[in-house]
Amino acid sequence: MTLTAMTKLLLVASFFSFTSAQTHTFNWTTGWGTYNVDGVKGREVITCNGEYPWPDVRVSKGDRVEIYLNNGFTDANTTLHVHGLFLKGQNQFDGPPFLTQCPIAPGDTMLYNFTVEDNIGTYWYHSHTAGQYQDGFKGKFIIEDTENFPYEYDEEVTLEIGEWYHKTSGELMPAFMNLFNPTGAEPIPQNLIINNTMNLTWNVEPDTTYLVRLVNTGGFVSQYFWIEDHNMTVVEVDGVFTERNTTDMLYLTIAQRYSFLLTTKSDTSKNFAIMQKFDDTMLDIIPSDLQLNATSYLTYNSDADKPSENFVDSIDDYLDDFYLVPYNKTELYDEADYRITLDLQMDNLIDGINYAFFNNITYTTPKVPTLMTVLSAGEEATNAAIYGTNTNSFVLEKDQIVDIVLNNLDTGKHPFHLHGHTFQTIWRDRPYDADAGEDPHPFDDDDVDSFPQYPMMRDTIYVNPQSNFVIRFKADNPGVWFFHCHIEWHTIQGLAIVLIEDPESIQAESSQALTQNSIDVCNNVGVLYQGNAAGNIADYTDLTGQNIQQKSIPSGFTAKGVVAMTFSCLAGILGLLTIAVYGLMEMPDVEQKVIKELDIPLTELISNK
Ligand SMILES: *[C@@H]1O[C@H](CO)[C@@H](O)[C@H](O)[C@H]1NC(C)=O
Ligand SMILES: *[C@@H]1O[C@H](CO)[C@@H](O)[C@H](O)[C@H]1NC(C)=O
Ligand SMILES: *[C@@H]1O[C@H](CO)[C@@H](O)[C@H](O)[C@H]1NC(C)=O
Ligand SMILES: *[C@@H]1O[C@H](CO)[C@@H](O)[C@H](O)[C@H]1NC(C)=O
Ligand SMILES: *[C@@H]1O[C@H](CO)[C@@H](O)[C@H](O)[C@H]1NC(C)=O
Ligand SMILES: *[C@@H]1O[C@H](CO)[C@@H](O)[C@H](O)[C@H]1NC(C)=O
Ligand SMILES: *[C@@H]1O[C@H](CO)[C@@H](O)[C@H](O)[C@H]1NC(C)=O
Ligand SMILES: *[C@@H]1O[C@H](CO)[C@@H](O)[C@H](O)[C@H]1NC(C)=O
Ligand SMILES: *[C@@H]1O[C@H](CO)[C@@H](O)[C@H](O)[C@H]1NC(C)=O
Ligand SMILES: *[C@@H]1O[C@H](CO)[C@@H](O)[C@H](O)[C@H]1NC(C)=O
Ligand SMILES: [Cu+2]
């Protein structure tokens, strides 16, 4: 070989090793196994190819990912969603059943085949089918772009936090969505976990800067996170690099990610506590045996003592993400072309079950996945009505600037996630305290002098109790995208809307055409892949037969009155069943609590008996 030929070959080789995108293929089969996550109780968990926990995925920007997801369950459908991916032109691989795909039937396989083009940073994947991710079907998904990472560090490490139940979602669900749980009290988890365990030891080197990718893959409760006597310099939120912001405490709702730089000390004589703490304001009750915090160990010296738990003066002093500034200083988008105002409420329908509502609608799945309605509707696709009256569907035009104004009329905090986008957080109001006699405070334009010049951008954000936020994004990603509360219990209660973004482009882009596999998945589960929300093809405006929510409580009755009536008829079994819901055999005042929340005098219940 001549020298020039060899140089050429080397050049070609290096060209490929540095610029050629790779394909990463995974073959995952779901199943059930037993695993003791918290070291306290073994239980059934969802396994991947018979193993637990699920593997992490690490790819580079531009790579192709092919995931064969085989449904190994015998009695449940499944789906897979990678949280935070934009999936431009690849909407059919986003995952939510009845939005972008059909549920995958037992024994069937779906190929998720997409490239990661515009995302870098810290993401995660999980089942998008009821409750499954709380049973362990989840993992981290890291997209590297080492050359363009703006900050220096020596080592990288991931930390995955969450909460853990001793019962499966399947065991908890029937009692949760139940007439006898009229207030919609969420099941109380048993422990906080970290990296799928508790009491973790992280051995660190002195004088080293770590890039820590911290992900909350829980299904319900937000957490405070801090490391004794160490600062954390935040550099990424939800895949968006930020200007540095140094803090000693973070607050992560479920589904949020923070990457921070942690520089270790020179002195290796002492070890330090890594602390997690429940945001206990999100728990309806705090059982006396619930450990509200969990301690893990930042270990410089394994011969030195383990630290005990670390106390801090004030838990309210965490980094307020609203003030983070994106590294690339994306300016506030122009005034919105379209404002969607959503009033959030939790309430009962005639079946007595507690549901979640946006503008009086609890999201109810259509008969045809919404993306498939878009693809089969021709010119009707821009008509929001064809997507059904119970799906809270909004049609967006290409490149519109959209504001979502969310008014939380509920007394709880809720973390909202928008698929397919990062949004600018342009306003988040303070909490309004019902206990202090404050009423819910809907967004009022007059409350705001000006929005931030460089708003924080991320894909998951919380709204304060009885309060409001405004987020702004650009409709530059044709697809059908979910906007929903990430609390798995609340998604199940219907706290979601559907954004149908630029339907004409969805139809025009050849990469959005359904793969044969996507169609087969529908056929195998008996779901139509053409037609409007009701499955009608002849006339897309004919919604006869669509799925709709339960009826409202009749006028003249208050919701509480109807529930009270139901209760009084069945008061005999009230005690038993509420105990099952709250999971608290030892809690004596559970009946009183339910009654208190219902605001019914005890005498009324008794006299009705
Ligand atoms: C995935 O693994 C299963 C079980 O080992 C095997 O039957 C199947 O052919 C594999 N699929 C692919 C696409 O490799
Ligand atoms: C963590 O510590 C608690 C309390 O000592 C213990 O009950 C539990 O089994 C430990 N878990 C693990 C995974 O080590
Ligand atoms: C799977 O989904 C189909 C279509 O919605 C439904 O009819 C079926 O009951 C589901 N299967 C299971 C096991 O939940
Ligand atoms: C994944 O999609 C790409 C682009 O459409 C295609 O070339 C490739 O063959 C697909 N992979 C599989 C395994 O079908
Ligand atoms: C946490 O778990 C991941 C594997 O999921 C591992 O790569 C990482 O090193 C662990 N972090 C620590 C601090 O042990
Ligand atoms: C953390 O940062 C604060 C503010 O910059 C500083 O006062 C404090 O000394 C730092 N703490 C540690 C442990 O480095
Ligand atoms: C800046 O970062 C945001 C969030 O990652 C991204 O959406 C946007 O395209 C970036 N803008 C520029 C000009 O790079
Ligand atoms: C941890 O929780 C226990 C009760 O669950 C409490 O007594 C203790 O003060 C808490 N510690 C910290 C650091 O918050
Ligand atoms: C860091 O965050 C705090 C709020 O927690 C904010 O007041 C401050 O302006 C931020 N600083 C920078 C440099 O982003
Ligand atoms: C929701 O229903 C209430 C009571 O019927 C009504 O006053 C309100 O206007 C409705 N809200 C919307 C957004 O339709
Ligand atoms: Cu919620």
CSV table of C-alpha atoms in Angstrom, one decimal, residues 175-188 220 282-285 344-349 351-357 410-412 414 489-490 493 559-560 562-564 567 574 577-578 581-582 590-600:
chain,number,residue,atom,x,y,z
A,175,ALA,CA,-58.6,1.0,45.5
A,176,PHE,CA,-57.4,4.3,44.2
A,177,MET,CA,-59.9,4.8,41.3
A,178,ASN,CA,-62.7,3.8,43.6
A,179,LEU,CA,-66.0,5.2,44.9
A,180,PHE,CA,-64.6,4.6,48.4
A,181,ASN,CA,-61.7,7.0,47.7
A,182,PRO,CA,-63.8,10.0,46.9
A,183,THR,CA,-61.1,12.5,47.6
A,184,GLY,CA,-58.7,10.8,45.2
A,185,ALA,CA,-56.1,10.3,47.9
A,186,GLU,CA,-53.0,8.9,46.3
A,187,PRO,CA,-51.4,5.8,47.8
A,188,ILE,CA,-48.6,6.6,50.2
A,220,PHE,CA,-45.6,10.7,42.4
A,282,MET,CA,-48.0,16.3,48.5
A,283,LEU,CA,-49.0,13.4,50.8
A,284,ASP,CA,-52.6,13.4,51.9
A,285,ILE,CA,-51.6,11.8,55.2
A,344,LEU,CA,-57.4,22.3,36.6
A,345,GLN,CA,-59.9,20.7,39.0
A,346,MET,CA,-60.2,17.3,40.8
A,347,ASP,CA,-63.8,16.2,41.3
A,348,ASN,CA,-66.2,13.3,41.4
A,349,LEU,CA,-68.4,12.1,38.6
A,351,ASP,CA,-69.8,6.9,39.6
A,352,GLY,CA,-68.4,8.5,42.7
A,353,ILE,CA,-64.8,8.2,41.5
A,354,ASN,CA,-62.5,11.1,41.8
A,355,TYR,CA,-61.2,12.3,38.4
A,356,ALA,CA,-59.0,15.1,37.2
A,357,PHE,CA,-60.2,17.8,34.8
A,410,ASP,CA,-56.7,22.3,43.3
A,411,THR,CA,-54.9,22.5,46.6
A,412,GLY,CA,-52.1,20.2,45.4
A,414,HIS,CA,-48.7,19.2,40.0
A,489,TRP,CA,-52.1,8.6,39.4
A,490,HIS,CA,-53.3,11.9,38.0
A,493,GLN,CA,-57.4,10.3,36.5
A,559,ALA,CA,-70.6,16.4,44.4
A,560,LYS,CA,-70.1,16.0,48.1
A,562,VAL,CA,-73.9,12.6,46.2
A,563,VAL,CA,-70.8,11.0,47.7
A,564,ALA,CA,-72.2,11.5,51.1
A,567,PHE,CA,-71.5,6.7,51.7
A,574,LEU,CA,-66.7,2.4,54.6
A,577,LEU,CA,-62.4,-0.1,52.3
A,578,THR,CA,-60.9,3.3,53.1
A,581,VAL,CA,-57.1,2.7,50.1
A,582,TYR,CA,-54.9,4.5,52.6
A,590,VAL,CA,-59.0,7.5,58.6
A,591,GLU,CA,-62.8,7.7,58.5
A,592,GLN,CA,-62.7,11.1,60.2
A,593,LYS,CA,-60.2,12.3,57.6
A,594,VAL,CA,-62.3,11.2,54.7
A,595,ILE,CA,-65.4,12.8,56.2
A,596,LYS,CA,-63.5,16.0,57.0
A,597,GLU,CA,-62.3,16.3,53.4
A,598,LEU,CA,-65.8,15.7,52.2
A,599,ASP,CA,-66.9,18.5,54.6
A,600,ILE,CA,-69.9,16.5,55.8
